Amino acid sequence: MVFAADYPFMDVLWTMIIFFCWVAWIWLLVIIFSDLFRRDLSGWTKAAWVVGLIVLPFLGVLIYVVANGKDMSARRVRDATASQAQFDEYVR
């Protein structure tokens, strides 16, 4: 177990924190891209957002969430409600 002795507990903890942040970042990008492509925007506007999110990832995500955060959650709630109503109708 030489490897375990060379990798102390705080390094393991730090690695787990970094990995968790990386997974959360990827998930945030997936949510933003899914919201972006569900919106009624022109193709050029969507392309500009995609380029902005890829070229300046942290700033792009921050701007998108600040500018569209409230609308983003309203769209998700509306889609979930419509999906639940469709499921309830199917079950009946």
mmCIF file of N, CA and C in Angstrom:
data_model
loop_
_atom_site.group_PDB
_atom_site.id
_atom_site.type_symbol
_atom_site.label_atom_id
_atom_site.label_comp_id
_atom_site.label_asym_id
_atom_site.label_seq_id
_atom_site.Cartn_x
_atom_site.Cartn_y
_atom_site.Cartn_z
ATOM 1 N N MET A 1 0.822 -1.194 0.000
ATOM 2 C CA MET A 1 0.000 0.000 0.000
ATOM 3 C C MET A 1 0.865 1.256 0.000
ATOM 4 N N VAL A 2 1.849 1.286 -0.802
ATOM 5 C CA VAL A 2 2.712 2.455 -0.892
ATOM 6 C C VAL A 2 1.933 3.627 -1.464
ATOM 7 N N PHE A 3 1.039 3.347 -2.410
ATOM 8 C CA PHE A 3 0.250 4.409 -3.042
ATOM 9 C C PHE A 3 -0.620 5.130 -2.022
ATOM 10 N N ALA A 4 -1.245 4.395 -1.113
ATOM 11 C CA ALA A 4 -2.108 5.012 -0.105
ATOM 12 C C ALA A 4 -1.304 5.893 0.847
ATOM 13 N N ALA A 5 -0.101 5.518 1.128
ATOM 14 C CA ALA A 5 0.719 6.313 2.024
ATOM 15 C C ALA A 5 1.201 7.601 1.354
ATOM 16 N N ASP A 6 1.337 7.571 0.049
ATOM 17 C CA ASP A 6 1.807 8.750 -0.680
ATOM 18 C C ASP A 6 0.689 9.727 -1.028
ATOM 19 N N TYR A 7 -0.534 9.390 -0.768
ATOM 20 C CA TYR A 7 -1.669 10.239 -1.128
ATOM 21 C C TYR A 7 -2.488 10.501 0.129
ATOM 22 N N PRO A 8 -2.186 11.547 0.880
ATOM 23 C CA PRO A 8 -2.834 11.777 2.171
ATOM 24 C C PRO A 8 -4.331 12.088 2.049
ATOM 25 N N PHE A 9 -4.978 12.044 3.194
ATOM 26 C CA PHE A 9 -6.437 12.203 3.249
ATOM 27 C C PHE A 9 -6.903 13.532 2.659
ATOM 28 N N MET A 10 -6.235 14.629 2.954
ATOM 29 C CA MET A 10 -6.673 15.934 2.451
ATOM 30 C C MET A 10 -6.565 16.012 0.927
ATOM 31 N N ASP A 11 -5.588 15.314 0.350
ATOM 32 C CA ASP A 11 -5.498 15.267 -1.106
ATOM 33 C C ASP A 11 -6.665 14.476 -1.694
ATOM 34 N N VAL A 12 -7.052 13.406 -1.029
ATOM 35 C CA VAL A 12 -8.212 12.631 -1.473
ATOM 36 C C VAL A 12 -9.472 13.490 -1.379
ATOM 37 N N LEU A 13 -9.622 14.192 -0.269
ATOM 38 C CA LEU A 13 -10.783 15.053 -0.083
ATOM 39 C C LEU A 13 -10.817 16.151 -1.144
ATOM 40 N N TRP A 14 -9.687 16.775 -1.405
ATOM 41 C CA TRP A 14 -9.617 17.828 -2.413
ATOM 42 C C TRP A 14 -9.941 17.280 -3.799
ATOM 43 N N THR A 15 -9.456 16.094 -4.120
ATOM 44 C CA THR A 15 -9.754 15.467 -5.405
ATOM 45 C C THR A 15 -11.246 15.193 -5.544
ATOM 46 N N MET A 16 -11.886 14.739 -4.480
ATOM 47 C CA MET A 16 -13.332 14.492 -4.525
ATOM 48 C C MET A 16 -14.103 15.788 -4.702
ATOM 49 N N ILE A 17 -13.675 16.866 -4.051
ATOM 50 C CA ILE A 17 -14.348 18.162 -4.197
ATOM 51 C C ILE A 17 -14.213 18.667 -5.623
ATOM 52 N N ILE A 18 -13.025 18.580 -6.196
ATOM 53 C CA ILE A 18 -12.799 19.013 -7.578
ATOM 54 C C ILE A 18 -13.640 18.184 -8.535
ATOM 55 N N PHE A 19 -13.697 16.870 -8.340
ATOM 56 C CA PHE A 19 -14.496 16.012 -9.208
ATOM 57 C C PHE A 19 -15.979 16.362 -9.098
ATOM 58 N N PHE A 20 -16.472 16.610 -7.884
ATOM 59 C CA PHE A 20 -17.868 16.990 -7.701
ATOM 60 C C PHE A 20 -18.169 18.305 -8.416
ATOM 61 N N CYS A 21 -17.276 19.281 -8.287
ATOM 62 C CA CYS A 21 -17.487 20.569 -8.974
ATOM 63 C C CYS A 21 -17.478 20.401 -10.484
ATOM 64 N N TRP A 22 -16.623 19.531 -10.986
ATOM 65 C CA TRP A 22 -16.567 19.278 -12.420
ATOM 66 C C TRP A 22 -17.872 18.640 -12.912
ATOM 67 N N VAL A 23 -18.395 17.671 -12.193
ATOM 68 C CA VAL A 23 -19.663 17.034 -12.560
ATOM 69 C C VAL A 23 -20.809 18.040 -12.473
ATOM 70 N N ALA A 24 -20.829 18.872 -11.432
ATOM 71 C CA ALA A 24 -21.870 19.898 -11.307
ATOM 72 C C ALA A 24 -21.785 20.894 -12.457
ATOM 73 N N TRP A 25 -20.583 21.238 -12.877
ATOM 74 C CA TRP A 25 -20.390 22.163 -14.000
ATOM 75 C C TRP A 25 -20.942 21.566 -15.296
ATOM 76 N N ILE A 26 -20.640 20.305 -15.552
ATOM 77 C CA ILE A 26 -21.149 19.636 -16.755
ATOM 78 C C ILE A 26 -22.673 19.585 -16.703
ATOM 79 N N TRP A 27 -23.242 19.285 -15.544
ATOM 80 C CA TRP A 27 -24.694 19.219 -15.416
ATOM 81 C C TRP A 27 -25.333 20.586 -15.646
ATOM 82 N N LEU A 28 -24.712 21.630 -15.148
ATOM 83 C CA LEU A 28 -25.211 22.987 -15.368
ATOM 84 C C LEU A 28 -25.195 23.326 -16.852
ATOM 85 N N LEU A 29 -24.139 22.952 -17.554
ATOM 86 C CA LEU A 29 -24.090 23.197 -18.997
ATOM 87 C C LEU A 29 -25.179 22.414 -19.739
ATOM 88 N N VAL A 30 -25.433 21.183 -19.334
ATOM 89 C CA VAL A 30 -26.496 20.386 -19.962
ATOM 90 C C VAL A 30 -27.850 21.056 -19.759
ATOM 91 N N ILE A 31 -28.118 21.537 -18.557
ATOM 92 C CA ILE A 31 -29.389 22.210 -18.275
ATOM 93 C C ILE A 31 -29.514 23.495 -19.086
ATOM 94 N N ILE A 32 -28.439 24.254 -19.179
ATOM 95 C CA ILE A 32 -28.487 25.504 -19.940
ATOM 96 C C ILE A 32 -28.673 25.223 -21.420
ATOM 97 N N PHE A 33 -27.957 24.249 -21.974
ATOM 98 C CA PHE A 33 -28.122 23.934 -23.390
ATOM 99 C C PHE A 33 -29.524 23.413 -23.684
ATOM 100 N N SER A 34 -30.079 22.585 -22.798
ATOM 101 C CA SER A 34 -31.444 22.086 -23.037
ATOM 102 C C SER A 34 -32.449 23.229 -22.972
ATOM 103 N N ASP A 35 -32.261 24.162 -22.046
ATOM 104 C CA ASP A 35 -33.153 25.315 -21.968
ATOM 105 C C ASP A 35 -32.989 26.210 -23.200
ATOM 106 N N LEU A 36 -31.767 26.376 -23.623
ATOM 107 C CA LEU A 36 -31.488 27.236 -24.775
ATOM 108 C C LEU A 36 -32.159 26.708 -26.037
ATOM 109 N N PHE A 37 -32.099 25.402 -26.261
ATOM 110 C CA PHE A 37 -32.676 24.852 -27.478
ATOM 111 C C PHE A 37 -34.185 24.634 -27.392
ATOM 112 N N ARG A 38 -34.776 24.757 -26.222
ATOM 113 C CA ARG A 38 -36.238 24.707 -26.095
ATOM 114 C C ARG A 38 -36.881 26.067 -26.318
ATOM 115 N N ARG A 39 -36.107 27.116 -26.173
ATOM 116 C CA ARG A 39 -36.651 28.476 -26.279
ATOM 117 C C ARG A 39 -36.979 28.819 -27.723
ATOM 118 N N ASP A 40 -37.888 29.782 -27.872
ATOM 119 C CA ASP A 40 -38.241 30.288 -29.195
ATOM 120 C C ASP A 40 -37.336 31.462 -29.529
ATOM 121 N N LEU A 41 -36.132 31.138 -29.980
ATOM 122 C CA LEU A 41 -35.168 32.142 -30.395
ATOM 123 C C LEU A 41 -34.764 31.845 -31.832
ATOM 124 N N SER A 42 -34.188 32.840 -32.480
ATOM 125 C CA SER A 42 -33.692 32.595 -33.831
ATOM 126 C C SER A 42 -32.446 31.711 -33.763
ATOM 127 N N GLY A 43 -32.126 31.115 -34.863
ATOM 128 C CA GLY A 43 -30.969 30.238 -34.922
ATOM 129 C C GLY A 43 -29.667 30.971 -34.642
ATOM 130 N N TRP A 44 -29.572 32.219 -35.121
ATOM 131 C CA TRP A 44 -28.356 32.996 -34.895
ATOM 132 C C TRP A 44 -28.176 33.345 -33.424
ATOM 133 N N THR A 45 -29.269 33.609 -32.744
ATOM 134 C CA THR A 45 -29.182 33.913 -31.311
ATOM 135 C C THR A 45 -28.735 32.678 -30.537
ATOM 136 N N LYS A 46 -29.290 31.525 -30.890
ATOM 137 C CA LYS A 46 -28.872 30.283 -30.231
ATOM 138 C C LYS A 46 -27.407 29.993 -30.520
ATOM 139 N N ALA A 47 -26.983 30.215 -31.758
ATOM 140 C CA ALA A 47 -25.581 29.987 -32.116
ATOM 141 C C ALA A 47 -24.667 30.928 -31.339
ATOM 142 N N ALA A 48 -25.081 32.175 -31.169
ATOM 143 C CA ALA A 48 -24.270 33.128 -30.405
ATOM 144 C C ALA A 48 -24.141 32.693 -28.949
ATOM 145 N N TRP A 49 -25.241 32.218 -28.361
ATOM 146 C CA TRP A 49 -25.180 31.740 -26.984
ATOM 147 C C TRP A 49 -24.259 30.526 -26.871
ATOM 148 N N VAL A 50 -24.358 29.594 -27.826
ATOM 149 C CA VAL A 50 -23.513 28.396 -27.784
ATOM 150 C C VAL A 50 -22.041 28.783 -27.888
ATOM 151 N N VAL A 51 -21.723 29.675 -28.820
ATOM 152 C CA VAL A 51 -20.338 30.125 -28.958
ATOM 153 C C VAL A 51 -19.886 30.835 -27.684
ATOM 154 N N GLY A 52 -20.743 31.664 -27.123
ATOM 155 C CA GLY A 52 -20.400 32.353 -25.884
ATOM 156 C C GLY A 52 -20.167 31.389 -24.731
ATOM 157 N N LEU A 53 -20.984 30.338 -24.655
ATOM 158 C CA LEU A 53 -20.827 29.361 -23.577
ATOM 159 C C LEU A 53 -19.579 28.505 -23.758
ATOM 160 N N ILE A 54 -19.154 28.303 -24.998
ATOM 161 C CA ILE A 54 -17.962 27.495 -25.239
ATOM 162 C C ILE A 54 -16.693 28.328 -25.110
ATOM 163 N N VAL A 55 -16.712 29.559 -25.651
ATOM 164 C CA VAL A 55 -15.510 30.395 -25.631
ATOM 165 C C VAL A 55 -15.246 30.963 -24.237
ATOM 166 N N LEU A 56 -16.261 31.488 -23.593
ATOM 167 C CA LEU A 56 -16.125 32.042 -22.245
ATOM 168 C C LEU A 56 -17.061 31.289 -21.301
ATOM 169 N N PRO A 57 -16.701 30.088 -20.883
ATOM 170 C CA PRO A 57 -17.650 29.241 -20.169
ATOM 171 C C PRO A 57 -18.164 29.824 -18.853
ATOM 172 N N PHE A 58 -17.290 30.307 -17.997
ATOM 173 C CA PHE A 58 -17.750 30.790 -16.692
ATOM 174 C C PHE A 58 -18.561 32.079 -16.837
ATOM 175 N N LEU A 59 -18.049 33.007 -17.614
ATOM 176 C CA LEU A 59 -18.757 34.264 -17.819
ATOM 177 C C LEU A 59 -20.058 34.036 -18.583
ATOM 178 N N GLY A 60 -20.027 33.164 -19.591
ATOM 179 C CA GLY A 60 -21.230 32.871 -20.368
ATOM 180 C C GLY A 60 -22.333 32.256 -19.527
ATOM 181 N N VAL A 61 -21.975 31.305 -18.676
ATOM 182 C CA VAL A 61 -22.968 30.670 -17.799
ATOM 183 C C VAL A 61 -23.513 31.678 -16.800
ATOM 184 N N LEU A 62 -22.642 32.483 -16.239
ATOM 185 C CA LEU A 62 -23.084 33.490 -15.276
ATOM 186 C C LEU A 62 -24.047 34.474 -15.928
ATOM 187 N N ILE A 63 -23.720 34.947 -17.114
ATOM 188 C CA ILE A 63 -24.599 35.891 -17.816
ATOM 189 C C ILE A 63 -25.927 35.230 -18.174
ATOM 190 N N TYR A 64 -25.880 33.978 -18.651
ATOM 191 C CA TYR A 64 -27.116 33.295 -19.033
ATOM 192 C C TYR A 64 -28.025 33.089 -17.826
ATOM 193 N N VAL A 65 -27.458 32.665 -16.714
ATOM 194 C CA VAL A 65 -28.274 32.406 -15.521
ATOM 195 C C VAL A 65 -28.843 33.707 -14.957
ATOM 196 N N VAL A 66 -28.055 34.773 -14.960
ATOM 197 C CA VAL A 66 -28.555 36.056 -14.463
ATOM 198 C C VAL A 66 -29.636 36.600 -15.386
ATOM 199 N N ALA A 67 -29.423 36.509 -16.692
ATOM 200 C CA ALA A 67 -30.370 37.080 -17.650
ATOM 201 C C ALA A 67 -31.636 36.242 -17.800
ATOM 202 N N ASN A 68 -31.523 34.915 -17.690
ATOM 203 C CA ASN A 68 -32.657 34.044 -17.985
ATOM 204 C C ASN A 68 -33.011 33.086 -16.858
ATOM 205 N N GLY A 69 -32.503 33.300 -15.674
ATOM 206 C CA GLY A 69 -32.718 32.355 -14.581
ATOM 207 C C GLY A 69 -34.170 32.179 -14.195
ATOM 208 N N LYS A 70 -34.878 33.290 -14.034
ATOM 209 C CA LYS A 70 -36.280 33.213 -13.627
ATOM 210 C C LYS A 70 -37.128 32.589 -14.733
ATOM 211 N N ASP A 71 -36.890 32.990 -15.975
ATOM 212 C CA ASP A 71 -37.626 32.408 -17.099
ATOM 213 C C ASP A 71 -37.273 30.937 -17.283
ATOM 214 N N MET A 72 -36.026 30.593 -17.020
ATOM 215 C CA MET A 72 -35.581 29.216 -17.156
ATOM 216 C C MET A 72 -36.342 28.314 -16.186
ATOM 217 N N SER A 73 -36.482 28.732 -14.946
ATOM 218 C CA SER A 73 -37.212 27.916 -13.978
ATOM 219 C C SER A 73 -38.696 27.865 -14.312
ATOM 220 N N ALA A 74 -39.256 28.955 -14.810
ATOM 221 C CA ALA A 74 -40.668 28.955 -15.195
ATOM 222 C C ALA A 74 -40.913 27.993 -16.356
ATOM 223 N N ARG A 75 -39.995 27.952 -17.318
ATOM 224 C CA ARG A 75 -40.136 27.012 -18.436
ATOM 225 C C ARG A 75 -40.037 25.573 -17.956
ATOM 226 N N ARG A 76 -39.128 25.303 -17.028
ATOM 227 C CA ARG A 76 -38.990 23.929 -16.512
ATOM 228 C C ARG A 76 -40.242 23.497 -15.754
ATOM 229 N N VAL A 77 -40.817 24.400 -14.957
ATOM 230 C CA VAL A 77 -42.046 24.079 -14.219
ATOM 231 C C VAL A 77 -43.194 23.857 -15.194
ATOM 232 N N ARG A 78 -43.307 24.712 -16.211
ATOM 233 C CA ARG A 78 -44.364 24.565 -17.212
ATOM 234 C C ARG A 78 -44.232 23.234 -17.952
ATOM 235 N N ASP A 79 -43.013 22.852 -18.348
ATOM 236 C CA ASP A 79 -42.805 21.586 -19.045
ATOM 237 C C ASP A 79 -43.114 20.394 -18.147
ATOM 238 N N ALA A 80 -42.734 20.473 -16.875
ATOM 239 C CA ALA A 80 -43.009 19.379 -15.947
ATOM 240 C C ALA A 80 -44.508 19.234 -15.701
ATOM 241 N N THR A 81 -45.204 20.371 -15.585
ATOM 242 C CA THR A 81 -46.662 20.327 -15.386
ATOM 243 C C THR A 81 -47.357 19.742 -16.601
ATOM 244 N N ALA A 82 -46.933 20.142 -17.788
ATOM 245 C CA ALA A 82 -47.535 19.607 -19.021
ATOM 246 C C ALA A 82 -47.253 18.115 -19.152
ATOM 247 N N SER A 83 -46.057 17.692 -18.800
ATOM 248 C CA SER A 83 -45.712 16.280 -18.865
ATOM 249 C C SER A 83 -46.529 15.471 -17.859
ATOM 250 N N GLN A 84 -46.713 16.002 -16.656
ATOM 251 C CA GLN A 84 -47.520 15.308 -15.649
ATOM 252 C C GLN A 84 -48.978 15.216 -16.079
ATOM 253 N N ALA A 85 -49.511 16.288 -16.671
ATOM 254 C CA ALA A 85 -50.898 16.269 -17.133
ATOM 255 C C ALA A 85 -51.061 15.257 -18.265
ATOM 256 N N GLN A 86 -50.081 15.194 -19.154
ATOM 257 C CA GLN A 86 -50.158 14.227 -20.246
ATOM 258 C C GLN A 86 -50.095 12.802 -19.700
ATOM 259 N N PHE A 87 -49.261 12.565 -18.703
ATOM 260 C CA PHE A 87 -49.169 11.233 -18.097
ATOM 261 C C PHE A 87 -50.468 10.873 -17.390
ATOM 262 N N ASP A 88 -51.041 11.817 -16.633
ATOM 263 C CA ASP A 88 -52.311 11.562 -15.939
ATOM 264 C C ASP A 88 -53.421 11.250 -16.919
ATOM 265 N N GLU A 89 -53.449 11.949 -18.049
ATOM 266 C CA GLU A 89 -54.464 11.678 -19.064
ATOM 267 C C GLU A 89 -54.260 10.311 -19.681
ATOM 268 N N TYR A 90 -53.019 9.916 -19.876
ATOM 269 C CA TYR A 90 -52.714 8.607 -20.450
ATOM 270 C C TYR A 90 -53.118 7.496 -19.497
ATOM 271 N N VAL A 91 -52.909 7.688 -18.201
ATOM 272 C CA VAL A 91 -53.222 6.668 -17.212
ATOM 273 C C VAL A 91 -54.735 6.471 -17.098
ATOM 274 N N ARG A 92 -55.489 7.568 -17.216
ATOM 275 C CA ARG A 92 -56.950 7.435 -17.168
ATOM 276 C C ARG A 92 -57.388 6.720 -18.393
#
